[in-house]
Amino acid sequence: MSADVILTVHTQHHDTGRFVHADNSTHSLRNWSCSLLDGRPKATHAHLLPYVKKVEFVLHETFDDQHRVVSHPPYKIQEE
């Protein structure tokens, strides 16, 4: 027996201005989040992935904590 599983990765970011480094270079500051959601049509947050035990997020090497594990819903990481 097999079943199709549809998951959705949801990302959000909001520009919060610019950061100026000591060498006068700049980069955008952002509030961001990344979450794993049930991707079935008409699924609600009440159906938050009962078949998922944990989610591992692997971020870019420039992040302090590049490897993050979330073991309970909501399966979400964020930074401000």
Tab-separated table of C-alpha atoms in Angstrom, residues 23-52:
chain	number	residue	atom	x	y	z
A	23	ASP	CA	33.579	49.057	6.137
A	24	ASN	CA	30.454	50.931	4.845
A	25	SER	CA	29.127	47.852	3.043
A	26	THR	CA	25.417	47.241	3.580
A	27	HIS	CA	22.897	44.422	3.546
A	28	SER	CA	19.152	44.223	4.075
A	29	LEU	CA	17.840	43.302	7.483
A	30	ARG	CA	14.890	40.948	7.353
A	31	ASN	CA	12.405	39.271	9.612
A	32	TRP	CA	11.920	35.788	8.195
A	33	SER	CA	10.308	32.451	8.873
A	34	CYS	CA	10.229	29.026	7.268
A	35	SER	CA	7.644	26.379	8.096
A	36	LEU	CA	6.496	22.984	6.901
A	37	LEU	CA	2.749	22.687	6.343
A	38	ASP	CA	0.332	20.028	5.219
A	39	GLY	CA	-0.029	20.628	1.481
A	40	ARG	CA	-3.329	18.817	0.986
A	41	PRO	CA	-6.148	20.908	-0.453
A	42	LYS	CA	-8.271	22.475	2.288
A	43	ALA	CA	-5.933	21.262	5.047
A	44	THR	CA	-5.973	23.400	8.157
A	45	HIS	CA	-3.411	23.930	10.880
A	46	ALA	CA	-5.450	21.476	12.965
A	47	HIS	CA	-4.121	18.773	10.626
A	48	LEU	CA	-0.509	19.658	11.324
A	49	LEU	CA	1.362	16.700	9.893
A	50	PRO	CA	0.509	13.862	12.299
A	51	TYR	CA	2.875	11.577	10.353
A	52	VAL	CA	5.977	13.807	10.802
